[in-house]
Amino acid sequence: MFELGVKVAFSLAQIGVVFGIVLLTVMFLTLAERKVIAWMQDRMGPMEVGPYGILQPIADGLKLFFKEDIVPAGANRFLFSLAPILALVPALIGFAVIPFGPNLTVELFGIQFKPFVISDVNIGILYILAFTSIGAYGIILGGWASNSKYSLLGGLRAAAQVISYELNVGLAIVGVLLLAGSLSLVKITEAQAGGFWHWYIFAFPFPQIFAFVVYVISAVAETNRVPFDLPEAESELVAGFFTEYSGMRFAFFFIAEYANMILVSCIAAALFLGGWNAPYPGTLIGHLGFPHFAWIEQVVWFAAKVYCFLFLFFWLRATLPRLRYDQLMRFGWKVMLPIALGNILVTSIAAYLFPKS
Amino acid sequence: MHPLLETLKAKFLDAVLSANEDRPRAELSVRVAADRILDVATFLHDDPTAAFDHITDICSADYPEDPDRFEVIYHLLSLPHRTRIRIKARVPEEDPSIASVTGIWKGANFMEREVYDLMGIRFTGHPDLRRILMPEDYDEGHPLRKDFPTEGRGWRSQFEFIPRLDEPASAMTEGEVPEDEKRAFLSVDGASRATAYRKEELLLNMGPQHPATHGVLRVVLELDGERIVKATPDLGYLHRGVEKLSEGLAYMQIIPHTDRLDYICSMTNNYAYVRAVEKLLGLTVPERAEYIRTIVAEMQRIIGHLFWLGTQALDIGAMTVFFWTFREREVLLDLFEALCGARLTLNYYRIGGVDSDFTPDLVSRTHAFLDTFPDHIREYDELLQANRIWIARTTKVAVISAADAINFGLTGPVLRGSGVAYDVRKLEPYGAYDKVEWEVPVGKNGDTYDRYWVRMEEMRQSCRIIRQCLAQMPEGPIIADAPQIIPPPKEKVMRDMESLIHHFIIFTQGFKPPKGETYCATEAPKGELGFFIISDGSPRPYRLKIRAPSFVHMGAFDHMARGYLISDIITIFGTYDIVMGECDR
């Protein structure tokens, strides 16, 4: 009984910490995005709230929180309220299997814990793919339940887009899974230890660089970010599927989008860029003689990779125009899909010829 | 007499009532019998010696004392022969109707609707004769008639078609829009559609509140999935009745109103207007003023095109270009501020010259801008022209052939993108445009990309023009010496009694131009901006008609949008470079 209590308490604490970090990152991601894009566009971005606008996300959050909650006439109330939750929950729940740091085991009251991953399930990546698919329902239902033509068009676009690009995400990952021989994110990351030439993006016997590119593009599309932000294309569909949303419901969609960005960045870091592994063998702190504190460096490496990836999202947004619906579909099915399939074929042959020792 | 008038007179003995060539202003005008308008128009369009392929404008005038009260005035342009002609036809008050020329020039559609709306002249055979600028259910009459008071009839709050703000709003239910309200926006009538096969059309109302409609433009789209079956522009949300207002104002007082037409490019509107008045007066402008006008107009063209580039890129999703273009626009606006104290509504041109002189400091600042600007254009190109998404979004989108573009009366970069090298600055040079070297860029395919390229190239050409003008600009006065028309300089007014009286008389009574009428076209960044003035010898124009390029361009919207996707609608808004202030007037 005591054992169970400790387990639950520890898990809850872990969930709380991860949840807090993710939401904090989301908050400051909105600020970072505005700042980074502002600098690229020769302006200053938010400057009023706090020094250099640092407290802007808090002001935004408060504003959204106190906004009137409007349900449009003729909307399906139940689904209209359900949709933001359906979008947000899968985006957050995926973080349960992300390894933020090394696969250490800590013993507390005679029970073993892994501090850097909430739950090391052996089908981690499958779990994430399954849940992010549910997120698409949030968008589609939100678009449909609003009783607005713009929302409906946005929802329809989102449905088509998320489905076709999720396929590419799945197929791009398969190459890595073939090389790693596991679906657990912890195991996959562990297999990439020992320097950047072991990362799957560069690794022998077949570098997954093509898969990585396909994954990055599809991930951008799946999170509905520029240049694939058609479901919410501002200049065409006003705000797409969340045109009719306001206040906290709108904030939920917003948080879901940014949480999804972080999630796909985490997956990219874990699968292709070696996760918590430094680009050189071992860790600097470990080499200096403090192996007990090596995890600090490793967590920093993981965070650095994720943030680089997030910066890429901003960079794309500042650079690229939006694709058109038909171009997006053509690109997904006629360009990305064959590349992903070809990558699987070549990787399987390579993996067969050079089996892991 | 002009050979064309001879031919017309010989060919239509009974139809041509009078033909007149205004030599000093180089204008031809013909009065024809209203019931023969179609014959004359067909001849003018089809006959190779006439070849009036481009319809510039249709407008109307009201002469209440005359038995044939209303006059419909057609402005035509022959691109092959480079001639303009004005056809006039009178219709009586009891039955104000005339045959529609939409069958000959497709661009006449919107123009005739405007005449119907504002003057109440019915065009028989018009496919869709509805009000266009005034609300659909406006039943107070036709505002441009002389018996319609300028201040309107009744109070705004009492009009039935305006929603009452002091009463609680009726609850919006999910009720459908009635069938007969939908009809105007559907390509096929509802009844015939139902019998053919079951197909549910989706009517999407875009605007007037929409992030990308460039102001208050409303377009009703009939959609099949995401594909556009029919696009119906609904104009008039910004209609302020500038033409009606002008009839009550002295010539000088109208200049600030022109600022507010195309508020992105006020300078060009000022220019177009003062040129029309000068043409009416037969006034010559000092050379230095001509150079300054040309320089400022080209700076304004750069601003207009920068604004267009930014918004078009933003519509397609490239946000950064928008901010970058505004950075350069800011520099030019600062120059304007130094020049005349204003940034947006400039009110800088004066009849007979300009308001203030180009100082040496301003010249050096303009040079500094010209030195860096080509690099900035290269920056935009790096973001757009080198971008495959941009290319894919613009090529083969909203294609319009040269023949169609001319037939719709399009002008400016939209026409030049289709490969027609028509530029008022070359066809009828004004200002200093014939004294400097520059080229008219033309596209090939008439798609959005070509129009993009044409405008980018025009910015480079504008730089060339400004540079040469600055080098050639002579010293001298900046306003004509015509005391009958032009008030004395302000510093004299304060000290000199004679000047004070002179100033007082001009500002209280205005000046009286000769009786007559004239049409004067100017190349604005958006296209041909024309002012048509009828003067009855009084200090106020009897009729002032503004030929706004944006309005004419909207006439071709449906033609250009059909078959494309919703995303392309946004591209078409952008590629037209419309400004609703000018479109609705």
PDB file of C-alpha atoms in Angstrom, chain B residues 22 24-25 251 276-283 484-485 511-518 533-542:
ATOM      1  CA  ASP B  22     -11.776  70.501 -79.495  1.00  0.00           C
ATOM      2  CA  PRO B  24      -6.643  73.005 -77.992  1.00  0.00           C
ATOM      3  CA  ARG B  25      -7.529  70.091 -75.756  1.00  0.00           C
ATOM      4  CA  TYR B 251     -12.408  73.962 -57.976  1.00  0.00           C
ATOM      5  CA  ALA B 276      -7.837  68.031 -65.497  1.00  0.00           C
ATOM      6  CA  VAL B 277      -8.604  71.513 -64.207  1.00  0.00           C
ATOM      7  CA  GLU B 278      -5.524  72.928 -65.903  1.00  0.00           C
ATOM      8  CA  LYS B 279      -6.581  71.299 -69.130  1.00  0.00           C
ATOM      9  CA  LEU B 280      -9.977  72.866 -68.746  1.00  0.00           C
ATOM     10  CA  LEU B 281      -8.419  76.271 -68.067  1.00  0.00           C
ATOM     11  CA  GLY B 282      -5.708  75.936 -70.675  1.00  0.00           C
ATOM     12  CA  LEU B 283      -3.123  76.755 -68.061  1.00  0.00           C
ATOM     13  CA  GLN B 484      -7.081  85.234 -62.177  1.00  0.00           C
ATOM     14  CA  ILE B 485      -6.748  81.693 -60.918  1.00  0.00           C
ATOM     15  CA  PHE B 511     -12.271  81.358 -60.376  1.00  0.00           C
ATOM     16  CA  LYS B 512     -14.495  80.836 -63.355  1.00  0.00           C
ATOM     17  CA  PRO B 513     -13.200  78.472 -65.993  1.00  0.00           C
ATOM     18  CA  PRO B 514     -14.577  78.713 -69.532  1.00  0.00           C
ATOM     19  CA  LYS B 515     -17.678  76.772 -70.434  1.00  0.00           C
ATOM     20  CA  GLY B 516     -16.727  73.358 -71.742  1.00  0.00           C
ATOM     21  CA  GLU B 517     -15.891  69.829 -70.862  1.00  0.00           C
ATOM     22  CA  THR B 518     -12.743  67.817 -70.755  1.00  0.00           C
ATOM     23  CA  ILE B 533     -15.214  67.801 -65.815  1.00  0.00           C
ATOM     24  CA  ILE B 534     -18.198  69.585 -67.290  1.00  0.00           C
ATOM     25  CA  SER B 535     -18.001  73.290 -66.647  1.00  0.00           C
ATOM     26  CA  ASP B 536     -20.923  75.652 -67.105  1.00  0.00           C
ATOM     27  CA  GLY B 537     -18.766  78.728 -66.567  1.00  0.00           C
ATOM     28  CA  SER B 538     -19.500  78.945 -62.854  1.00  0.00           C
ATOM     29  CA  PRO B 539     -16.829  78.607 -60.134  1.00  0.00           C
ATOM     30  CA  ARG B 540     -18.035  75.076 -59.399  1.00  0.00           C
ATOM     31  CA  PRO B 541     -17.920  72.091 -61.688  1.00  0.00           C
ATOM     32  CA  TYR B 542     -21.308  71.269 -63.172  1.00  0.00           C
TER      33      TYR B 542
END
